[in-house]
Amino acid sequence: MKSLKVPYVPSLDRLDLKGVAASMETMALRQSIDVVNWSEYPYKPIVVFDIARGDKELYIHYFVRGLSLKAVADKDGEYVHPDSCVEFFMRKKDEPSYTNFEFNCIGTCLAARGADRNSRTPFKESEYKTIRRYTTVQRLAFEELKGIFEWELTVAIPFELMGLDASNLPDMIRGNFYKCADETANPHYVTWSPIALPAPDYHCPNHFGEIYF
């Protein structure tokens, strides 16, 4: 199990997300998503994320370099894991319910909360609108492109959507960060904190790492 401590950088709150991405290069904590848990899916793109927090939002900036690029889902609430996708799952300490935030490379988001894979409540349109996003990929849907691509995605997730009180954050939450692209020529399932399960499964809060505030 991995752990990290999220830096508090209130100056990010005064920037647009393009500016946030640039500032996080030196002011955020950088981590790699580089754990291959399942040998039948050996491909591992280069994936890092920068993480920091302001007064009301959690900022995550992803950088990806790898084979293929795909973004078929272009409406929030659609499945994005078949596309070029990065994800953040979290739950409050000792609570059974967890929240998944999944984004494809054009910023389309799938998010829901619940106790397990099959008991999830999807986000409402009003909730999706509060998740700010900036991507270096044009925000239009497209089928899979072959080659080597680099892309970046910056998201600002309100603490409120995570069930957290921004003015009184807990010392620690549990979570994990993922990269996948299920329905591409090079499917992969790479994680930040290891998952000791026999087959790919991201809906596994017992395997989340520790995220300290």
Coordinates of C-alpha atoms in Angstrom, one line a residue, residues 22-160:
A22 CA 1.9 25.1 -15.2
S23 CA 2.2 26.0 -11.5
M24 CA 1.8 22.4 -10.3
E25 CA 5.0 21.6 -12.1
T26 CA 6.9 23.0 -9.2
M27 CA 4.4 23.4 -6.4
A28 CA 2.6 20.0 -6.3
L29 CA 3.6 16.5 -5.3
R30 CA 4.4 14.2 -8.3
Q31 CA 3.7 10.5 -8.3
S32 CA 3.9 7.8 -10.9
I33 CA 1.1 5.4 -12.0
D34 CA 3.4 2.5 -12.8
V35 CA 2.3 -0.7 -11.1
V36 CA 1.5 -3.6 -13.5
N37 CA -0.6 -5.9 -11.3
W38 CA -1.7 -8.4 -14.0
S39 CA 0.9 -10.1 -16.2
E40 CA -1.6 -10.8 -19.0
Y41 CA -1.7 -7.0 -19.5
P42 CA 2.0 -6.0 -19.5
Y43 CA 1.8 -2.8 -21.5
K44 CA 2.7 0.2 -19.3
P45 CA 2.5 3.7 -20.7
I46 CA 4.4 6.6 -19.0
V47 CA 1.9 8.1 -16.6
V48 CA 2.5 10.6 -13.8
F49 CA 0.2 12.8 -11.8
D50 CA 0.8 16.0 -9.8
I51 CA -1.5 16.6 -6.9
A52 CA -2.2 19.6 -4.6
R53 CA -5.2 21.2 -2.8
G54 CA -6.6 24.6 -2.5
D55 CA -9.3 25.8 -0.1
K56 CA -12.2 24.1 -1.8
E57 CA -10.9 21.8 -4.5
L58 CA -8.5 19.0 -5.0
Y59 CA -6.2 19.5 -8.1
I60 CA -4.9 16.6 -10.1
H61 CA -2.8 17.0 -13.2
Y62 CA -2.1 13.9 -15.3
F63 CA 0.6 13.5 -17.9
V64 CA 0.4 10.5 -20.3
R65 CA 2.7 9.2 -23.0
G66 CA 1.9 6.0 -24.8
L67 CA 0.5 4.0 -27.7
S68 CA -2.9 4.9 -29.2
L69 CA -5.3 7.7 -28.4
K70 CA -9.1 7.2 -28.2
A71 CA -12.1 9.3 -27.0
V72 CA -15.4 8.0 -28.1
A73 CA -17.4 9.1 -25.0
D74 CA -18.2 12.8 -25.3
K75 CA -21.0 13.3 -22.7
D76 CA -20.5 13.1 -18.9
G77 CA -22.0 9.9 -17.5
E78 CA -20.9 7.8 -20.4
Y79 CA -18.4 4.9 -19.9
V80 CA -14.9 6.3 -20.4
H81 CA -12.8 3.3 -19.4
P82 CA -12.8 1.9 -23.0
D83 CA -11.1 5.1 -24.1
S84 CA -7.7 6.6 -23.1
C85 CA -8.6 7.1 -19.5
V86 CA -7.3 8.2 -16.1
E87 CA -9.1 7.6 -12.9
F88 CA -9.2 8.6 -9.2
F89 CA -11.1 6.6 -6.6
M90 CA -11.5 7.7 -3.0
R91 CA -13.4 7.0 0.2
K92 CA -13.4 8.5 3.7
K93 CA -11.5 6.5 6.2
D94 CA -13.5 3.5 7.6
E95 CA -16.6 4.2 5.4
P96 CA -17.9 1.5 3.1
S97 CA -19.0 3.8 0.3
Y98 CA -16.4 5.2 -2.2
T99 CA -16.5 7.6 -5.1
N100 CA -15.0 7.0 -8.6
F101 CA -13.9 9.9 -10.8
E102 CA -13.0 8.7 -14.3
F103 CA -11.9 10.9 -17.2
N104 CA -11.0 10.2 -20.8
C105 CA -8.4 12.2 -22.6
I106 CA -10.9 14.9 -23.8
G107 CA -12.2 15.4 -20.3
T108 CA -15.4 13.5 -20.4
C109 CA -16.2 12.3 -16.9
L110 CA -18.0 9.3 -15.4
A111 CA -18.5 9.6 -11.6
A112 CA -20.6 7.7 -9.1
R113 CA -20.7 6.8 -5.4
G114 CA -21.7 3.6 -3.5
A115 CA -20.5 0.7 -1.5
D116 CA -19.5 -1.6 -4.4
R117 CA -19.4 -2.0 -8.2
N118 CA -23.0 -2.9 -8.5
S119 CA -24.5 -0.5 -6.0
R120 CA -23.6 2.9 -7.3
T121 CA -25.5 6.2 -7.6
P122 CA -24.4 8.2 -10.7
F123 CA -23.6 11.9 -10.4
K124 CA -26.2 14.4 -11.4
E125 CA -25.7 16.8 -14.2
S126 CA -25.4 19.7 -11.7
E127 CA -22.6 17.8 -9.9
Y128 CA -20.6 17.1 -13.1
K129 CA -20.7 20.8 -13.9
T130 CA -18.8 21.6 -10.7
I131 CA -15.8 19.5 -11.8
R132 CA -13.5 21.8 -13.7
R133 CA -11.3 20.3 -16.5
Y134 CA -8.6 21.3 -18.8
T135 CA -7.1 19.0 -21.5
T136 CA -4.4 19.4 -24.2
V137 CA -6.6 17.2 -26.5
Q138 CA -9.3 18.9 -28.6
R139 CA -12.6 18.2 -26.9
L140 CA -14.2 16.3 -29.8
A141 CA -14.9 12.6 -29.9
F142 CA -12.8 10.4 -32.2
E143 CA -12.1 6.7 -32.8
E144 CA -8.7 5.2 -31.9
L145 CA -5.6 6.8 -33.4
K146 CA -2.5 4.7 -33.8
G147 CA 0.9 5.9 -32.9
I148 CA 2.6 7.4 -29.8
F149 CA 0.8 10.3 -28.2
E150 CA 1.4 12.6 -25.3
W151 CA -1.5 14.3 -23.5
E152 CA -2.3 16.1 -20.3
L153 CA -5.5 16.5 -18.2
T154 CA -6.0 18.8 -15.3
V155 CA -9.0 18.5 -13.1
A156 CA -10.3 20.4 -10.1
I157 CA -12.7 18.3 -7.9
P158 CA -14.6 20.1 -5.2
F159 CA -14.1 18.5 -1.8
E160 CA -17.9 18.6 -1.4

